[in-house]
Short mmCIF file of C-alpha atoms in Angstrom, two decimals:
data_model
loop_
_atom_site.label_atom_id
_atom_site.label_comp_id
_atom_site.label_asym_id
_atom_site.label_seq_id
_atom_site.Cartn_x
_atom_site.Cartn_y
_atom_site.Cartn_z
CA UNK Q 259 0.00 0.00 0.00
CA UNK Q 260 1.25 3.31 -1.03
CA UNK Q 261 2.08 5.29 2.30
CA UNK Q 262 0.06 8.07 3.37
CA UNK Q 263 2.97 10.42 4.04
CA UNK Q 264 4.49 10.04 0.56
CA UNK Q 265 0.52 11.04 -0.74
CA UNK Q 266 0.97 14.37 1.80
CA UNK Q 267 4.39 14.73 0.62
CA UNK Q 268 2.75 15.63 -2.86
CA UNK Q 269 -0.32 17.17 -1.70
CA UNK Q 270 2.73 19.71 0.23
CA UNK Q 271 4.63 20.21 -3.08
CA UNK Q 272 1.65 21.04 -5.14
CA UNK Q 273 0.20 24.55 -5.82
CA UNK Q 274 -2.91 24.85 -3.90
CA UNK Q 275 -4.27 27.54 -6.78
CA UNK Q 276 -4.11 25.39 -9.53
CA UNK Q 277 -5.20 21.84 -8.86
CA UNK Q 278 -6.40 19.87 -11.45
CA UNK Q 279 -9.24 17.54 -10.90
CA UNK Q 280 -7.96 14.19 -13.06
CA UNK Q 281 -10.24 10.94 -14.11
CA UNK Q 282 -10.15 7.80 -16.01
CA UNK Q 283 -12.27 8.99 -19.20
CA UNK Q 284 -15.21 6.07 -18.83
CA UNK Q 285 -18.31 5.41 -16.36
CA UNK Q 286 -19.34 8.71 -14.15
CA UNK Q 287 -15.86 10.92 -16.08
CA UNK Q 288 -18.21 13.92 -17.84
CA UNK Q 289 -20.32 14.53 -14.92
CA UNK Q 290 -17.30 14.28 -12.48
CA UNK Q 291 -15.24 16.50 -14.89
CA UNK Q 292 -18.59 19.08 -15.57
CA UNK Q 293 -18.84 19.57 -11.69
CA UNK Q 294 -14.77 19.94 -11.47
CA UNK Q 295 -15.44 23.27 -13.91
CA UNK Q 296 -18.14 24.19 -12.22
CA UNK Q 297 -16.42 24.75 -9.35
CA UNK Q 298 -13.63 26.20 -11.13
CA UNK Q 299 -10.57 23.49 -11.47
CA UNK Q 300 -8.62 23.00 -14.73
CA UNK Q 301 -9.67 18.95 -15.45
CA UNK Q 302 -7.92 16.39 -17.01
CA UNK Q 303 -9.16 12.87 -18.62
CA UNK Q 304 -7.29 10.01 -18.75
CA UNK Q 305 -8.71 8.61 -22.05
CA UNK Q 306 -7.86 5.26 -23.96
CA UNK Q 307 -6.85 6.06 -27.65
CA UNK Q 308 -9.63 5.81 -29.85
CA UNK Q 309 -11.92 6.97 -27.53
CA UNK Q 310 -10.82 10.93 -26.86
CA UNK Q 311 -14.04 12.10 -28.92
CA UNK Q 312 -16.92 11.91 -26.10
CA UNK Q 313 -14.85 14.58 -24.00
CA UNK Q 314 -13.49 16.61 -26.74
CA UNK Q 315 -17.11 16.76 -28.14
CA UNK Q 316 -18.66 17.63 -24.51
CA UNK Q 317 -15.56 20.27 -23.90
CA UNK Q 318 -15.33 19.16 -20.33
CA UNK Q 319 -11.74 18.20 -20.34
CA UNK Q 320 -8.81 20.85 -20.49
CA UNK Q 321 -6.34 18.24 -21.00
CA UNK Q 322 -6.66 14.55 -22.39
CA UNK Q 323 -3.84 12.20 -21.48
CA UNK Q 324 -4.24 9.23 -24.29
CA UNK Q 325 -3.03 5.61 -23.08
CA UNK Q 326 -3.07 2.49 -25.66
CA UNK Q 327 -4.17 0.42 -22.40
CA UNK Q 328 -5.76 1.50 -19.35
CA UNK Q 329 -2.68 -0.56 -17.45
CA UNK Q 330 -1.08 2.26 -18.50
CA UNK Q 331 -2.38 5.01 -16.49
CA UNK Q 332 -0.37 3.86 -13.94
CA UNK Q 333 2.87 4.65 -15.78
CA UNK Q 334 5.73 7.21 -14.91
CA UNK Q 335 4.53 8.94 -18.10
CA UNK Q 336 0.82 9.73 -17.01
CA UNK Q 337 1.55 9.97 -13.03
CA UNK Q 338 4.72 12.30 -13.91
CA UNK Q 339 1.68 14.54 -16.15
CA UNK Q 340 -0.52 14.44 -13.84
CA UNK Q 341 1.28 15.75 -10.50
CA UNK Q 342 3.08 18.34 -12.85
CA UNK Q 343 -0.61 19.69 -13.17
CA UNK Q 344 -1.45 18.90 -9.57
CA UNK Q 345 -3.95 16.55 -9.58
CA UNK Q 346 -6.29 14.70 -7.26
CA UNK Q 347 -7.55 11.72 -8.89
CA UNK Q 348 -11.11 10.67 -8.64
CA UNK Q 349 -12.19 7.16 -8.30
CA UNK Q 350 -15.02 5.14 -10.15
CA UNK Q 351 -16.02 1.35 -11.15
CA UNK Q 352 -14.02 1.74 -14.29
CA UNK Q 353 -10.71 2.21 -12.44
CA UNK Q 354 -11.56 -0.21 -10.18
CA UNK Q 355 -12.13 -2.55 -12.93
CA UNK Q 356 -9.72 -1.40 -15.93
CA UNK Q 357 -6.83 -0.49 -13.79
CA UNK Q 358 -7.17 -3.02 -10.78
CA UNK Q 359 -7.27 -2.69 -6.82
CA UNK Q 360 -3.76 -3.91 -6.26
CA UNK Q 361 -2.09 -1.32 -8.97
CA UNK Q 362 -4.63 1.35 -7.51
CA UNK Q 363 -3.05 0.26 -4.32
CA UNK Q 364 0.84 -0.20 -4.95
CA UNK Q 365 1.28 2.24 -8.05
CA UNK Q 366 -0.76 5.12 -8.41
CA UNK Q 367 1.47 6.95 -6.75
CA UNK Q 368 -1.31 10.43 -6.80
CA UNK Q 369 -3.19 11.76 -4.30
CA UNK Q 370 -6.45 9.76 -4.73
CA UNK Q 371 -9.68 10.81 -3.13
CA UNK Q 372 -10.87 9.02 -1.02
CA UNK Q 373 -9.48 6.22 1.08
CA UNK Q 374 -7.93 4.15 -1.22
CA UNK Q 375 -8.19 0.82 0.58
CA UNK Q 376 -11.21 0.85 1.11
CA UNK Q 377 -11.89 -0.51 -2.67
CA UNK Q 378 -10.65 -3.63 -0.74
CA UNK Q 379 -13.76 -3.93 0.69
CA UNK Q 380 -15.70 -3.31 -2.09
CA UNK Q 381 -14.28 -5.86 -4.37
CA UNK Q 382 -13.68 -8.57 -1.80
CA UNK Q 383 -16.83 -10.34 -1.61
CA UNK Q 384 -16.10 -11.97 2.14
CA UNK Q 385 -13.95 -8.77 3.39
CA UNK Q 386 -17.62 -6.58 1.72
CA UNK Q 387 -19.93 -9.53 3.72
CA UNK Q 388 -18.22 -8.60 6.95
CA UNK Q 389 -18.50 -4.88 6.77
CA UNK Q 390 -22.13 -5.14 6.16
CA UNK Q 391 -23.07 -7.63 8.53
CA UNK Q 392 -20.75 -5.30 11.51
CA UNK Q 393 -22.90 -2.32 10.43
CA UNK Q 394 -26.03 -4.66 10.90
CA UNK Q 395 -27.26 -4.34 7.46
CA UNK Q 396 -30.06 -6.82 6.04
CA UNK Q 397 -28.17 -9.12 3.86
CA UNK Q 398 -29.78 -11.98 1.31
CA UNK Q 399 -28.74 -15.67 2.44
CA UNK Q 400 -25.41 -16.95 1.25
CA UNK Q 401 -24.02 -20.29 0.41
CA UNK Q 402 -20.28 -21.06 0.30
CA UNK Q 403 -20.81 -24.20 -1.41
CA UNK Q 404 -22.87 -25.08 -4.56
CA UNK Q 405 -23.90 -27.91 -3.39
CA UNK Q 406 -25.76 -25.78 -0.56
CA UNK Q 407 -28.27 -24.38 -3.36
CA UNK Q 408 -32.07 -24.96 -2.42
CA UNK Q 409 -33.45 -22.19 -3.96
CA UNK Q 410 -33.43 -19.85 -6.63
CA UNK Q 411 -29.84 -18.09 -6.62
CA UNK Q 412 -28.23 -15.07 -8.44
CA UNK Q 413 -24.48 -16.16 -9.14
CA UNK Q 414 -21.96 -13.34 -8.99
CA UNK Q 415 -18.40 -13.33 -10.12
CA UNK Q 416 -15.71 -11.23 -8.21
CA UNK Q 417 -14.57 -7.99 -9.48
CA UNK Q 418 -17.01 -4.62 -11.20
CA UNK Q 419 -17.93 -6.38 -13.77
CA UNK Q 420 -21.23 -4.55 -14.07
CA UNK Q 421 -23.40 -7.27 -13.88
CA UNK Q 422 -21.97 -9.40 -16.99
CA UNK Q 423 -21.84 -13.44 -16.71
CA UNK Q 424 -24.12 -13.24 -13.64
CA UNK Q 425 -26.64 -16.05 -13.78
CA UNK Q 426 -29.85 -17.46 -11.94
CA UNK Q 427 -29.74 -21.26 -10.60
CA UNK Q 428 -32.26 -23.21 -8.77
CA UNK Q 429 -30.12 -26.03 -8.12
CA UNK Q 430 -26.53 -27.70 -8.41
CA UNK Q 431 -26.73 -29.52 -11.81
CA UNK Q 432 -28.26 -25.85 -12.96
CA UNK Q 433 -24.87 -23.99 -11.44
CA UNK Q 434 -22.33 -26.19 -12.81
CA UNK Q 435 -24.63 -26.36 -16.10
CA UNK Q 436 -23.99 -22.43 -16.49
CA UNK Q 437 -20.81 -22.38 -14.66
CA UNK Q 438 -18.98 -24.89 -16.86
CA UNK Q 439 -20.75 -23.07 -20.27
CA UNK Q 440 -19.13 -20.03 -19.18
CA UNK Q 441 -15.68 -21.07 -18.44
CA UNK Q 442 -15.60 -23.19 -21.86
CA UNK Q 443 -16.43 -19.94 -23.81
CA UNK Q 444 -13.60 -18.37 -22.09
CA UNK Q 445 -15.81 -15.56 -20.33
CA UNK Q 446 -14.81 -16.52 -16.49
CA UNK Q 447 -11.69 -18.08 -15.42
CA UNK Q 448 -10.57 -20.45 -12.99
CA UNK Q 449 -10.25 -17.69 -9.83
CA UNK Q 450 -13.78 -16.99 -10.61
CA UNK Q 451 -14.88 -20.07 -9.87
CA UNK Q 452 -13.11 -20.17 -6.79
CA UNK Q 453 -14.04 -17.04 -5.63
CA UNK Q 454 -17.90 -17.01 -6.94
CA UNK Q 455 -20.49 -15.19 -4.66
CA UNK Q 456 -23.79 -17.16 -4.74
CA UNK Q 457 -26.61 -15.20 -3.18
CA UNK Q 458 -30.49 -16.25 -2.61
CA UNK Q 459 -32.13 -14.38 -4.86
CA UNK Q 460 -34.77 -11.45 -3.54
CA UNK Q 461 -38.26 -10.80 -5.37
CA UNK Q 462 -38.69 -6.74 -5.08
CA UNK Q 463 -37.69 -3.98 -6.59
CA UNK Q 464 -34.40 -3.05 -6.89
CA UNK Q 465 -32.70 0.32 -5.78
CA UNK Q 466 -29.18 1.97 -5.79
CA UNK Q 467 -28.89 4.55 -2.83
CA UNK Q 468 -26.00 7.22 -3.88
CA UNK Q 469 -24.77 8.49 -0.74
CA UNK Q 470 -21.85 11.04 -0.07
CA UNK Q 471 -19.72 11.66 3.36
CA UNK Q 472 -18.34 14.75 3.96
CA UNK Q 473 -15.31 14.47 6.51
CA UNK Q 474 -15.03 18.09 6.52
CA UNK Q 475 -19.19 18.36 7.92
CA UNK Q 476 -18.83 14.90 9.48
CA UNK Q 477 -22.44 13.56 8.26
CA UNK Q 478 -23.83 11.93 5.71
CA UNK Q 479 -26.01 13.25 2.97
CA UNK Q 480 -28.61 10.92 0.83
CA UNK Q 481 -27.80 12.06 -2.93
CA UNK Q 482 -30.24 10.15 -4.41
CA UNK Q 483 -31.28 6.64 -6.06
CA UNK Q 484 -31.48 4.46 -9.48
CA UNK Q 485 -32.48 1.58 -10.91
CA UNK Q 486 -30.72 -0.39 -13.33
CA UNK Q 487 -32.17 -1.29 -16.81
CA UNK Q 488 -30.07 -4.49 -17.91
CA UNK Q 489 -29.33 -6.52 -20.99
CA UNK Q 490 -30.96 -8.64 -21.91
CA UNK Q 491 -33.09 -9.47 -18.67
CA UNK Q 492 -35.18 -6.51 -18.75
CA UNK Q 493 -35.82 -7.03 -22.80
CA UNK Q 494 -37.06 -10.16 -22.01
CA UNK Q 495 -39.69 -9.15 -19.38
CA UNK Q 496 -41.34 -7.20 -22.22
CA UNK Q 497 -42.55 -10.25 -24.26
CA UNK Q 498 -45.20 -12.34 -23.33
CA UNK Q 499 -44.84 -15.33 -21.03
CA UNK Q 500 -45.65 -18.09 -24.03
CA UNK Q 501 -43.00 -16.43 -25.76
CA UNK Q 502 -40.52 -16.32 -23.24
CA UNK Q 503 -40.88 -20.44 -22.44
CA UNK Q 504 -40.14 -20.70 -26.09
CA UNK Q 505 -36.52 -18.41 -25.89
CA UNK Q 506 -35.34 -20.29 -22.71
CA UNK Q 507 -35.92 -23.23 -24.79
CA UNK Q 508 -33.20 -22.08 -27.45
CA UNK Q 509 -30.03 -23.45 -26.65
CA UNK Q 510 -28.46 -20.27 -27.66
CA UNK Q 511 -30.33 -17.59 -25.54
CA UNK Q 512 -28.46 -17.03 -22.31
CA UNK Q 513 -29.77 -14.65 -19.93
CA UNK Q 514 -27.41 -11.85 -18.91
CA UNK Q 515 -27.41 -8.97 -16.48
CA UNK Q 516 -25.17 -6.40 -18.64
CA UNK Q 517 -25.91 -2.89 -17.00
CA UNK Q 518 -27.23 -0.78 -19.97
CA UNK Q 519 -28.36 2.63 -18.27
CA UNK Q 520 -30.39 3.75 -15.41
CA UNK Q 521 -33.82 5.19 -14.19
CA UNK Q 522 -33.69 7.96 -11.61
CA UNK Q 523 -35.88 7.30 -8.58
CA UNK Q 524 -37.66 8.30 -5.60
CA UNK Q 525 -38.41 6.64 -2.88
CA UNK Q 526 -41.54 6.67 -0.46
CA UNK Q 527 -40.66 8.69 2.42
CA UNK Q 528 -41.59 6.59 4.80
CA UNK Q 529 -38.22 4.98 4.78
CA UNK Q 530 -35.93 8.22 4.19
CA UNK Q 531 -34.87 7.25 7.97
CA UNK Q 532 -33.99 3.79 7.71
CA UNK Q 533 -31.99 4.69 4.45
CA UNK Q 534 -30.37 7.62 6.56
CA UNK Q 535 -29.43 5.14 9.60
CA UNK Q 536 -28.13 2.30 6.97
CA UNK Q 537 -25.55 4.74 5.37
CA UNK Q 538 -24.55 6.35 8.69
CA UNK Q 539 -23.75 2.59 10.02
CA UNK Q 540 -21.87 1.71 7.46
CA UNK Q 541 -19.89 4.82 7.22
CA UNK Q 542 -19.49 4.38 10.93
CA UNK Q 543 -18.02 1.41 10.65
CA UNK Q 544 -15.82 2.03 7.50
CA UNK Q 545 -13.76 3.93 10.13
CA UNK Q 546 -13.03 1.04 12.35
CA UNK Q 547 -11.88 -1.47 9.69
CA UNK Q 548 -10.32 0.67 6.83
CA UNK Q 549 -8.96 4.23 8.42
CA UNK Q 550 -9.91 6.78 7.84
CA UNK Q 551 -12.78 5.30 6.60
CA UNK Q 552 -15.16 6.26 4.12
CA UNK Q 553 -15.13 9.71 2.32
CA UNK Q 554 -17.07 10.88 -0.48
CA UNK Q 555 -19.51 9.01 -2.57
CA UNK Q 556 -20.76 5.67 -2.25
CA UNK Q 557 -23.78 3.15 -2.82
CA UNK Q 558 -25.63 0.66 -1.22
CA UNK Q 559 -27.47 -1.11 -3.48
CA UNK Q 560 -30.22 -3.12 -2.42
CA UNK Q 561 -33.66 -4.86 -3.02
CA UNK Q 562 -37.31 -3.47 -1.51
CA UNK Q 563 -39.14 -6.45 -0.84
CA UNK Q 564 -42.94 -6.65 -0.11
CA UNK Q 565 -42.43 -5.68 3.62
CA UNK Q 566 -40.51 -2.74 2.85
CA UNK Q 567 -36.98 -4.26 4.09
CA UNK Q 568 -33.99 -3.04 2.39
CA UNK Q 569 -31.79 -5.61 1.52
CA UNK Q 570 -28.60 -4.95 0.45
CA UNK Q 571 -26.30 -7.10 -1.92
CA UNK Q 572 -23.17 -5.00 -2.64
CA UNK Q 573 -21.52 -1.32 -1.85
CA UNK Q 574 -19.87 0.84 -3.80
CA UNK Q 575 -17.18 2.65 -2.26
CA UNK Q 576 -17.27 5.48 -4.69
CA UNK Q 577 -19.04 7.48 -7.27
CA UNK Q 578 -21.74 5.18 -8.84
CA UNK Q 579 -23.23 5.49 -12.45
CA UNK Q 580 -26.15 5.21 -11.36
CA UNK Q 581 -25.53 8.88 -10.32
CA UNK Q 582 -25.67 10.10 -13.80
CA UNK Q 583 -29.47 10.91 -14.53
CA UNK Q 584 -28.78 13.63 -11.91
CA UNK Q 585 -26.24 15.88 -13.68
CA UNK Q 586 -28.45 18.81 -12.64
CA UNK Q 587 -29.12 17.10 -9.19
CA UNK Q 588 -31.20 15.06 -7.95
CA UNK Q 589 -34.69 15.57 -5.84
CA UNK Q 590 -33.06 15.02 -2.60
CA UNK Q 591 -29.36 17.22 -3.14
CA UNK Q 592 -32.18 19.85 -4.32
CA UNK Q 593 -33.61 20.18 -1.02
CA UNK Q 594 -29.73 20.74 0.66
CA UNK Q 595 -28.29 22.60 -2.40
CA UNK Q 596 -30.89 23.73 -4.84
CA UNK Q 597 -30.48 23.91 -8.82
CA UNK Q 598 -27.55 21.98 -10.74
CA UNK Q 599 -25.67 19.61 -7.69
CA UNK Q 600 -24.92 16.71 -9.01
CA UNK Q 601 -22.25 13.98 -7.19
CA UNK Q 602 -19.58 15.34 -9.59
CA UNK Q 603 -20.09 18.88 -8.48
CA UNK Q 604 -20.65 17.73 -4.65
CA UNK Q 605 -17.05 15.87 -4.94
CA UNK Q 606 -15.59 18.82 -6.45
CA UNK Q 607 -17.47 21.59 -3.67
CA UNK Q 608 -15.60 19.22 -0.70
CA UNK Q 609 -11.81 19.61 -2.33
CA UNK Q 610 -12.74 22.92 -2.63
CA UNK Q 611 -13.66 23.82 0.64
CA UNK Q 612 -10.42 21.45 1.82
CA UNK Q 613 -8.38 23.60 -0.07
CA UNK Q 614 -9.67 27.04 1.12
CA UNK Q 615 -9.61 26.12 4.82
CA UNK Q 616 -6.45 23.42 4.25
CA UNK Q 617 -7.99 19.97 5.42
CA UNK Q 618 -6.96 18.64 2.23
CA UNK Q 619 -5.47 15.74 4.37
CA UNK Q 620 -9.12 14.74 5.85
CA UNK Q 621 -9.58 14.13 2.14
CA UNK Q 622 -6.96 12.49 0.33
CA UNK Q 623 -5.46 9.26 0.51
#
């Protein structure tokens, strides 16, 4: 793990007028780079070549650093560029994914924000489990073994993968039916296997609660929620049910949970407190098991059921995309913040009130 004191080393060596707000271009990047403006810092896009023309189009980036591979952003090239223009990086699924925990970890040597270990947790499935379960949030049933299945069960590989490969099974012989398909077409690998999350799988509807700590206020604010609209699950729930026996009955349809785009949502007030005392939990803990804990953005994301219970299956511990329907804001940063706050711009307000009263320390990891 990089240090912390080589991280305020930098932060010390940088001037405080002129920091650049930097992001891998991909997942949550225009909104995160659009708030960075807003609130006047010069931004900068990591972008993979071939792919520049989204941010040159939108005009939100003052600089685009091209890679060939998204390994590469963690290259004495681009880290060299990017502390010349002193810049705090922002994290999101795609460098989680793209660039990997460990390198995020051991060689992006750049003041991150956030706590950087804390994606740890997030992409762990057991070290995630156990933060949840301390912050005594509803979980669905989980079996460590196959074998254990009894009921219907969503299968989950490790890693954001954004919902691709996941699968339902019912039983065993259904698991290793799908699992075995899978690894034959070369779309999961071996680790996978071995480190599969099988879950019991929870009829309701399914919401995404964005939430965002401020260290520098010391509470947590409710941003907002989504839902997901996946590929090609969701297509299939719009034909009829005679037509949908006769698709599972092709040999080459396989379900798939792809993440396509979101819905923005509201919730019924009526459980605006429970959602309040399930983020401040788990941000309460965050601080015992990963110091300094949680800062910034982050998402539980759950399932309603018929009784109202929240269940959650995973957190995010950062910016979700799910966040990007509310690029003006959302119905609940409204109420705090009025027109035009979206998670991008509420990321970029904290570093800017860290660097006008210097806490930039409570902030950066």
């Amino acid at each position: 793990m990089i240090e912390q004191k080589e991280i305020f080393e930098i932060i010390e060596g940088y001037d405080k007028d002129n920091i650049s707000i930097a992001v891998l271009a991909s997942h949550s990047a225009l909104q995160i780079l659009k708030g960075a403006k807003e609130m006047g810092f010069h931004t900068i896009a990591v972008c993979k070549a071939g792919r520049e023309m989204v941010y040159e189009r939108f005009g939100v980036a003052d600089k685009i650093i091209s890679v060939k591979d998204y390994k590469e952003f963690v290259s004495d090239r681009v880290l060299d560029e990017l502390r010349a223009h002193n810049s705090i990086l922002i994290p999101h699924g795609s460098l989680v994914a793209y660039v990997g925990v460990k390198n995020i970890e051991e060689k992006l040597k750049i003041p991150f924000f956030g706590t950087r270990g804390i994606l740890r947790w997030e992409s762990d499935r057991t070290m995630e489990r156990d933060w949840l379960e301390t912050s005594k949030i509803k979980l669905p049933k989980e079996f460590k073994d196959p074998s254990e299945i009894d009921r219907l069960c969503l299968i989950k590989f490790p890693g954001a993968r954004g919902g691709r490969d996941y699968f339902l099974a019912r039983t065993p012989k259904s698991y290793k039916k799908k699992t075995d398909k899978l690894f034959k077409e070369g779309k999961i690998s071996q680790d996978d296997i071995d480190n599969v999350t099988i879950q019991e799988y929870i009829s309701g509807v399914n919401m995404y609660v964005s939430y965002f700590y401020s260290p520098l206020k010391d509470e947590v604010e409710l941003f907002g929620m989504d839902r997901r609209y996946e590929s090609n699950i969701d297509g299939v729930t719009r034909i009829s049910a005679v037509d949908q026996i006769e698709l599972y009955g092709d040999p080459r349809f396989v379900p798939s949970y792809v993440v396509a785009g979101n819905f923005p949502l509201v919730v019924r007030e009526s459980l605006l407190d429970k959602i309040f005392k399930m983020g401040d939990s788990v941000v309460k803990v965050s601080k015992d098991i990963c110091p300094p804990g949680m800062i910034g953005a982050f998402c539980l994301e759950a399932m309603v059921n018929d009784k109202l219970d929240l269940i959650v299956f995973e957190i995010s511990a950062r910016i979700v995309a799910g966040t990007n329907p509310y690029i003006q804001g959302s119905p609940y940063s409204y109420i705090m913040y009025g027109d035009n706050m979206s998670m991008g711009k509420r990321i970029a307000l904290e570093i800017k009130n860290a660097v006008e009263s210097g806490q930039l320390d409570k902030l950066v990891t």
